[in-house]
Structure formats: structure tokens, C-alpha cells
Coordinates of C-alpha atoms and ligand atoms in Angstrom, one line a residue:
M1 CA 0.0 0.0 0.0
A2 CA 1.3 3.5 -0.8
S3 CA 1.9 5.9 2.1
K4 CA 2.7 9.6 2.6
E5 CA 6.3 8.6 3.3
Q6 CA 6.6 6.6 0.0
N7 CA 5.3 9.5 -2.0
P8 CA 5.4 12.7 -0.1
K9 CA 4.6 14.8 -3.2
T10 CA 1.0 13.6 -3.6
R11 CA -1.5 15.7 -1.7
F12 CA -5.3 15.8 -1.6
S13 CA -7.7 18.6 -2.3
F14 CA -11.4 18.6 -1.7
E15 CA -14.4 20.3 -3.4
V16 CA -17.3 21.3 -1.2
L17 CA -20.6 22.9 -2.0
P18 CA -22.1 25.9 -0.1
P19 CA -25.0 24.8 2.0
L20 CA -28.5 24.7 0.6
K21 CA -30.2 28.1 1.3
G22 CA -31.4 28.2 4.9
T23 CA -29.6 25.0 6.1
G24 CA -26.7 26.6 8.0
T25 CA -23.0 25.7 8.0
E26 CA -23.1 22.8 10.5
S27 CA -22.9 20.0 7.9
L28 CA -20.3 21.9 5.8
F29 CA -18.1 22.4 8.9
R30 CA -18.5 18.7 9.8
T31 CA -17.2 17.8 6.3
I32 CA -14.1 20.0 6.9
D33 CA -13.6 18.7 10.4
T34 CA -13.6 15.2 8.9
L35 CA -11.2 16.0 6.1
K36 CA -8.8 18.6 7.6
E37 CA -6.5 16.0 9.2
F38 CA -5.4 15.0 5.7
N39 CA -3.7 18.5 5.3
P40 CA -5.5 19.4 2.1
L41 CA -3.6 21.4 -0.4
H42 CA -6.7 23.5 -0.9
I43 CA -10.5 23.4 -0.5
N44 CA -12.6 24.4 -3.5
I45 CA -15.9 25.9 -3.0
T46 CA -18.4 25.6 -5.9
T47 CA -20.6 28.4 -7.2
H48 CA -24.2 27.9 -8.3
R49 CA -26.3 30.1 -10.5
S50 CA -29.9 31.3 -9.8
E51 CA -32.6 29.4 -11.6
Y52 CA -36.2 29.9 -12.2
V53 CA -38.6 27.6 -10.4
Y54 CA -42.4 27.3 -11.0
D55 CA -44.8 27.1 -8.0
E56 CA -48.3 25.7 -8.7
Q57 CA -51.0 28.0 -7.3
E58 CA -54.4 26.8 -5.9
D59 CA -56.2 27.8 -9.2
G60 CA -53.8 25.6 -11.2
S61 CA -51.7 28.5 -12.6
F62 CA -48.0 28.7 -12.0
T63 CA -45.9 31.6 -10.7
R64 CA -42.3 31.8 -11.7
K65 CA -39.7 32.8 -9.1
R66 CA -36.0 33.2 -9.1
L67 CA -34.1 31.0 -6.7
R68 CA -30.5 30.6 -5.8
R69 CA -30.4 27.2 -4.0
R70 CA -26.8 27.4 -2.9
P71 CA -25.7 31.0 -2.3
G72 CA -22.7 32.1 -0.2
T73 CA -19.6 30.9 -2.0
I74 CA -17.5 33.9 -1.0
A75 CA -18.7 33.9 2.6
V76 CA -18.1 30.1 2.9
A77 CA -14.6 30.5 1.4
S78 CA -13.8 33.2 4.0
A79 CA -15.3 31.2 6.9
I80 CA -13.3 28.1 6.0
M81 CA -10.1 30.2 5.6
N82 CA -10.6 31.9 9.0
K83 CA -11.8 28.9 10.9
Y84 CA -9.3 26.3 9.6
D85 CA -6.5 28.3 8.1
I86 CA -6.7 26.1 5.0
K87 CA -6.1 27.6 1.5
V88 CA -9.5 28.1 -0.3
V89 CA -10.2 28.2 -4.0
P90 CA -13.7 29.6 -4.7
H91 CA -15.1 28.9 -8.2
V92 CA -15.9 31.9 -10.4
V93 CA -18.5 30.9 -13.1
C94 CA -19.9 32.7 -16.2
S95 CA -23.3 30.9 -15.9
G96 CA -26.0 33.2 -14.5
F97 CA -23.5 36.1 -13.8
T98 CA -22.9 39.3 -15.6
K99 CA -19.4 40.7 -16.1
E100 CA -20.2 43.2 -13.4
D101 CA -21.3 40.5 -11.0
T102 CA -18.0 38.8 -11.6
E103 CA -16.2 42.0 -11.0
Y104 CA -17.9 42.5 -7.6
M105 CA -17.0 38.9 -6.7
L106 CA -13.3 39.6 -7.6
L107 CA -13.4 42.7 -5.5
D108 CA -14.9 40.9 -2.5
L109 CA -12.3 38.2 -2.8
Q110 CA -9.5 40.7 -3.0
F111 CA -10.8 42.4 0.1
L112 CA -10.8 39.1 1.9
G113 CA -7.2 38.3 0.8
I114 CA -8.3 35.3 -1.4
H115 CA -6.3 35.4 -4.6
E116 CA -6.8 32.0 -6.3
V117 CA -9.9 30.9 -8.1
L118 CA -11.1 28.1 -10.3
A119 CA -12.5 29.8 -13.5
L120 CA -15.4 28.0 -15.2
R121 CA -18.2 28.5 -17.6
G122 CA -20.6 26.8 -15.1
D123 CA -23.6 24.5 -15.7
K124 CA -26.5 25.6 -17.8
A125 CA -29.8 26.6 -16.1
K126 CA -32.0 23.6 -15.3
D127 CA -34.8 24.8 -17.6
E128 CA -32.5 25.4 -20.6
S129 CA -31.6 22.8 -23.2
R130 CA -28.2 24.4 -23.9
F131 CA -26.0 26.9 -22.2
Q132 CA -27.0 30.5 -22.7
A133 CA -25.0 33.4 -21.2
V134 CA -27.0 35.9 -19.4
R135 CA -27.2 39.3 -21.0
G136 CA -23.9 41.0 -20.2
G137 CA -22.3 37.7 -19.2
H138 CA -19.6 35.5 -20.7
S139 CA -20.2 32.5 -23.0
H140 CA -17.0 30.7 -22.3
T141 CA -14.3 30.5 -19.7
T142 CA -11.8 32.0 -22.1
D143 CA -13.8 35.3 -22.0
L144 CA -13.9 35.1 -18.2
L145 CA -10.1 34.6 -18.1
R146 CA -9.7 37.7 -20.2
Q147 CA -11.7 39.6 -17.7
I148 CA -9.6 38.4 -14.8
N149 CA -6.4 39.2 -16.7
A150 CA -7.7 42.8 -17.4
F151 CA -8.7 43.1 -13.7
N152 CA -5.1 42.0 -12.7
A153 CA -3.7 44.5 -15.1
G154 CA -5.8 47.3 -13.5
T155 CA -8.9 47.7 -15.8
F156 CA -12.6 47.3 -14.9
V157 CA -15.0 45.9 -17.4
D158 CA -16.2 49.3 -18.4
G159 CA -12.6 50.3 -19.3
T160 CA -12.0 52.6 -16.3
P161 CA -8.8 52.1 -14.4
I162 CA -8.6 50.4 -11.0
K163 CA -7.0 52.8 -8.5
H164 CA -5.7 50.2 -6.2
V165 CA -4.6 47.1 -8.1
G166 CA -4.0 44.5 -5.4
E167 CA -2.3 41.1 -5.6
P168 CA -3.2 39.5 -8.9
F169 CA -5.5 36.6 -9.1
T170 CA -4.1 33.2 -10.2
F171 CA -6.5 30.7 -11.6
G172 CA -7.0 27.0 -12.5
V173 CA -9.6 25.7 -15.0
A174 CA -11.6 22.6 -15.7
C175 CA -10.8 19.8 -18.2
Y176 CA -12.4 16.6 -19.3
P177 CA -10.5 13.3 -19.8
E178 CA -13.6 11.8 -21.4
K179 CA -14.4 15.0 -23.4
H180 CA -16.8 17.8 -22.5
E181 CA -20.3 16.9 -23.5
E182 CA -20.7 19.8 -26.0
S183 CA -17.3 19.4 -27.7
P184 CA -17.5 18.0 -31.2
N185 CA -14.4 15.9 -30.6
P186 CA -11.5 15.4 -28.1
D187 CA -9.1 17.5 -30.2
S188 CA -11.4 20.5 -30.2
D189 CA -11.7 20.3 -26.4
L190 CA -8.0 20.1 -26.0
R191 CA -7.5 23.1 -28.3
Y192 CA -9.6 25.2 -25.9
L193 CA -7.8 23.8 -22.9
K194 CA -4.5 25.0 -24.5
K195 CA -6.2 28.4 -25.0
K196 CA -7.0 28.5 -21.4
Q197 CA -3.4 27.8 -20.6
D198 CA -2.3 30.5 -23.0
L199 CA -4.6 32.9 -21.1
G200 CA -2.8 32.1 -17.9
A201 CA -4.4 29.0 -16.3
K202 CA -1.9 27.6 -13.8
Y203 CA -3.4 24.1 -13.7
A204 CA -6.5 22.2 -14.8
I205 CA -8.7 20.0 -12.6
C206 CA -10.3 17.0 -14.2
Q207 CA -13.9 16.0 -14.3
M208 CA -14.2 12.9 -12.3
F209 CA -13.2 9.6 -13.9
F210 CA -13.4 5.9 -12.8
D211 CA -10.9 4.5 -15.3
N212 CA -7.3 5.7 -14.8
Q213 CA -6.4 4.8 -18.4
K214 CA -8.7 7.6 -19.6
Y215 CA -6.8 10.0 -17.5
F216 CA -3.4 8.8 -18.6
S217 CA -4.2 8.9 -22.2
F218 CA -5.8 12.3 -21.8
V219 CA -2.6 13.7 -20.2
E220 CA -0.6 12.1 -23.1
R221 CA -2.8 13.7 -25.7
A222 CA -2.8 17.0 -23.9
R223 CA 1.0 17.1 -23.7
K224 CA 1.2 16.4 -27.5
A225 CA -1.2 19.3 -28.0
G226 CA 1.1 21.6 -26.1
V227 CA -0.6 21.6 -22.7
T228 CA 2.1 21.8 -20.1
I229 CA 0.3 22.8 -16.9
P230 CA -0.4 20.2 -14.2
I231 CA -3.6 18.2 -14.9
I232 CA -5.0 17.2 -11.6
P233 CA -6.9 13.9 -11.5
A234 CA -10.3 14.0 -9.7
L235 CA -12.2 11.2 -8.1
K236 CA -15.6 10.6 -6.5
P237 CA -16.3 7.3 -4.8
M238 CA -19.6 5.6 -5.8
A239 CA -21.8 5.6 -2.7
K240 CA -25.2 4.4 -3.9
M241 CA -26.8 1.9 -6.4
S242 CA -28.5 4.7 -8.3
Q243 CA -25.2 6.5 -9.1
I244 CA -24.1 3.7 -11.4
T245 CA -26.7 4.9 -13.9
Q246 CA -27.0 8.5 -12.8
V247 CA -23.3 9.5 -12.9
P248 CA -22.7 8.7 -16.6
K249 CA -25.8 10.6 -17.5
T250 CA -25.1 13.7 -15.4
F251 CA -21.3 13.9 -16.0
H252 CA -21.1 12.3 -19.5
L253 CA -18.5 9.7 -18.7
D254 CA -18.2 5.9 -18.7
I255 CA -18.3 3.5 -15.8
P256 CA -15.7 0.7 -16.5
K257 CA -17.3 -2.7 -17.2
E258 CA -15.6 -4.3 -14.2
L259 CA -17.0 -1.6 -11.8
A260 CA -20.5 -1.8 -13.3
D261 CA -20.5 -5.6 -13.1
E262 CA -19.4 -5.6 -9.5
A263 CA -22.0 -3.0 -8.7
A264 CA -24.7 -5.1 -10.3
R265 CA -23.8 -7.9 -7.8
C266 CA -24.3 -5.5 -4.8
K267 CA -27.4 -5.9 -2.8
T268 CA -27.5 -2.7 -0.8
D269 CA -26.2 0.9 -1.0
E270 CA -23.7 0.0 1.8
D271 CA -22.3 -2.7 -0.5
V272 CA -21.9 -0.1 -3.3
K273 CA -20.3 2.3 -0.9
Q274 CA -17.7 -0.4 0.1
L275 CA -17.1 -1.2 -3.6
G276 CA -16.7 2.6 -4.3
I277 CA -14.1 2.9 -1.5
E278 CA -12.0 0.0 -2.7
W279 CA -12.2 1.1 -6.3
S280 CA -11.1 4.7 -5.5
I281 CA -8.3 3.3 -3.3
S282 CA -6.9 1.3 -6.2
Q283 CA -7.3 4.3 -8.5
C284 CA -5.3 6.4 -5.9
E285 CA -2.6 3.8 -5.6
E286 CA -2.0 3.8 -9.4
L287 CA -2.2 7.6 -9.6
I288 CA 0.2 8.1 -6.8
A289 CA 2.6 5.5 -8.3
H290 CA 2.4 7.5 -11.4
G291 CA 3.5 10.6 -9.5
V292 CA 0.5 12.9 -9.9
P293 CA 1.0 16.2 -8.0
C294 CA -2.4 16.1 -6.2
I295 CA -5.7 14.1 -6.2
H296 CA -8.8 16.1 -6.0
F297 CA -12.0 14.7 -4.5
Y298 CA -15.6 15.7 -5.1
T299 CA -17.0 15.3 -1.5
M300 CA -20.7 15.7 -2.1
S301 CA -22.5 12.7 -0.5
A302 CA -19.1 10.9 -0.2
V303 CA -17.4 12.5 2.8
D304 CA -17.2 9.3 4.9
S305 CA -15.9 7.3 1.9
I306 CA -13.3 9.9 1.2
R307 CA -12.1 9.8 4.8
Q308 CA -11.7 6.0 4.6
I309 CA -9.8 6.4 1.3
A310 CA -7.5 9.2 2.5
E311 CA -6.7 7.3 5.7
R312 CA -5.1 4.5 3.7
F313 CA -2.5 6.9 2.4
W314 CA -2.0 8.8 5.6
Ligands
LIG1 P1 -15.5 26.1 -21.3 O1 -14.0 26.1 -21.1 O2 -16.2 27.3 -21.7 O3 -15.9 24.9 -22.3 C1 -17.2 24.5 -22.5 C2 -17.3 23.9 -23.9 O4 -17.0 24.9 -24.9 C3 -16.3 22.8 -24.2 O5 -16.9 21.9 -25.1 C4 -15.1 23.5 -24.9 O6 -14.4 22.6 -25.7 C5 -15.8 24.6 -25.6 N1 -15.0 25.9 -25.6 C6 -14.2 26.3 -24.7 N2 -13.8 27.6 -25.0 C7 -14.4 27.9 -26.2 C8 -14.4 29.1 -27.0 N3 -13.7 30.1 -26.7 N4 -15.2 29.1 -28.1 C9 -15.9 28.0 -28.4 N5 -15.9 26.8 -27.7 C10 -15.2 26.8 -26.6 N6 -20.3 24.2 -12.7 C11 -20.9 25.1 -11.9 O7 -22.0 25.6 -12.3 N7 -20.3 25.5 -10.7 C12 -19.1 25.0 -10.3 O8 -18.7 25.4 -9.2 C13 -18.5 24.0 -11.1 N8 -17.3 23.5 -10.7 C14 -16.6 22.6 -11.5 C15 -15.4 22.1 -11.2 C16 -14.7 21.2 -12.0 C17 -13.3 20.7 -11.6 C18 -15.3 20.8 -13.2 C19 -14.6 19.8 -14.1 C20 -16.6 21.2 -13.6 C21 -17.2 22.2 -12.7 N9 -18.5 22.7 -13.1 C22 -19.1 23.6 -12.3 C23 -19.1 22.3 -14.3 C24 -18.6 23.1 -15.6 O9 -18.9 24.4 -15.4 C25 -19.4 22.6 -16.8 O10 -18.8 21.3 -17.1 C26 -19.4 23.5 -18.0 O11 -20.4 22.9 -18.9 C27 -18.1 23.7 -18.7 O12 -17.3 24.5 -18.0 P2 -15.8 24.9 -18.6 O13 -15.2 25.8 -17.7 O14 -15.1 23.6 -19.0 O15 -16.3 25.6 -19.9

């Protein structure tokens, strides 16, 4: 079994979600309390757009209201940083945000002394069939990166100068070993990843994958395409029966046959959880042996599994 001593270079990082509106920070802090002992390189905090929801009225009509289910990314990042003294990396997304909204987010982060972000396009709204930028917002991460670069260079989106240009923001971006769902082919996707690197991305964090070969071959193709930044592998242990069919649909990736076959033999969610833990452990062993700089974990609904996985390497 691998250990920290055998490979002191591999660290873990964790992605957390801001709490659902109105639910408080108790569960979020429990997550960090569980994972902090593994000395995370950083904790990422996701950002979620507002969406429209429809409430049925007594007369059968519907009213449309705007709802942000998970607000609070900046506050959560600040709370984690202050409570735990762990580096935080909030996500900045185009989806649902205007350029001005993004500017105010950058200003808030600057005031808090948070200077690293993960820059993303963000998910489409639930009621949309394809991604649509809000009026005055960005269509792609490349445009968002240009905005951050202009901010770093001292210019607001309206072209006026920033009087106090603070410490510049550094940023990572997302990448997809199994291709982004909208990309016509893997080469096109890689071309845009290279563009994000050219615009200053310091590293790329992968969409989750369950087959390390997909990651290794992606890294090889990326290097050939001129992508030289670290490509951080990302894992999420399976924790429920339903995920075997839901995860491929939601994240546009394949579950390896061996994992799917073993999951089909499981009788309970607890069996799947144990399988997910063992599967992720063997993924980590191979990735660590391969010398990856960091392994990123998506913690949603998987905190206890991740604790058990990380313990094996600690
Ligand atoms: P882009 O880089 O804009 O790419 C989107 C698609 O457009 C790709 O097919 C790409 O090949 C293509 N493309 C890229 N640039 C251009 C261009 N200039 N012109 C034309 N085509 C282009 N979603 C959230 O809502 N909140 C989060 O906090 C969040 N965190 C995430 C964290 C990670 C590590 C990952 C992997 C994903 C995360 N997502 C999040 C989901 C992500 O925002 C979606 O997958 C989104 O659909 C794509 O984001 P992107 O930054 O890769 O977009």
C-alpha cells in the first residue's frame, strides 16, 4: 500500500458545496472537520447560479420565481479560511453572472485576501436545453479569463482604471478526460484547454473519472497538444446503487465494465459504498505510483468514503 512517506509529493484537495439556502453551515463544517486531518492542499468551493422555479397555485396556474439554492460561495470560502487556516479556492463561473457580478465577486475576494480561483463556464440553467450566457455575461471560460487578466492589469469591465490594483488573481480551469459533452471531438476540447493555458491558467482540474487509463491517455494527448500545466486527477467514490446509472448521464462519462459488473452484484447501498471505496483506493494507488501532483475529491455525498480512502494513504 502507498503511504505519505513513500510519495510525499501527492497531496489531496477537496471540493465542497455551499450549504443549501437556509440550512446553515453545520454540515459543511462537519465535512471539513472530517477531512482537515489530511492536510488538504486547498479546498474548492463551488458556485451555483440562480434558476427559475415554478410554483403551482391553488387555481392551477404557475408563478415563476428566481431562486439561488446554494448562495454564499464567498462567505463560505472566507469562513473556511478563517476557521481552519486552509487555503481556499472559490469557483468563479460565467453561468448566471454578468461581467459586473464577476467584477464585484473579484473585489470581494480581493478584500478578503483570497487570490486564487477556479474559473469555469458553469452549468446551464436547469430549464435550458443548452448553455446560454445571461445578457452582459460571458459565453466561455476563455472570456472570463480575459476579464480576470484585465482586472489583474488594472482595468474594470467598463474600461475605467482600478485605482488600487491588489495582488493579482491566479487561476485554475476545468478539463475533461472523457471530453466535454458539447465538444464535437476530443481534439477541439484540447485546443480550448490549450487556449485557457495560454490565457494564464496555472493548472487544470479534471472532471471525475473511474478509469485511470482515460486520465493517462488524456494527459498524453494534452502534452502532445502543447498543454504543459499540471492536470489534476479528480475522483468521486460511488456511494449508492442509483449512481451507477445517474453518474454517466449527469457527468457524461463511462463507468468501467468491471466496476459496473461488480456494482450489479451489490445488494445494498452499503455494498456499493464499500465497492466505491475499494475502487477509489486502487485508483489512488495507481495515480500516486504515477507521480500525480495532487488528487482532487468531489466530496458531495461521499465524505465518509473519502475519509476512509484518504486514511489508507496517511
Ligand atoms: P468552457 O471552457 O467554456 O468549455 C465549454 C465547452 O465549450 C467545451 O466543449 C469546450 O471545448 C468549448 N469551448 C471552450 N472555449 C471555447 C471558446 N472560446 N469558443 C468555443 N468553444 C469553446 N459548474 C458550476 O456551475 N459551478 C461550479 O462550481 C463548477 N465546478 C466545476 C469544477 C470542476 C473541476 C469541473 C470539471 C466542472 C465544474 N463545473 C461547475 C461544471 C462546468 O462548469 C461545466 O462542465 C461546464 O459545462 C463547462 O465549463 P468549462 O469551464 O469547462 O467551460
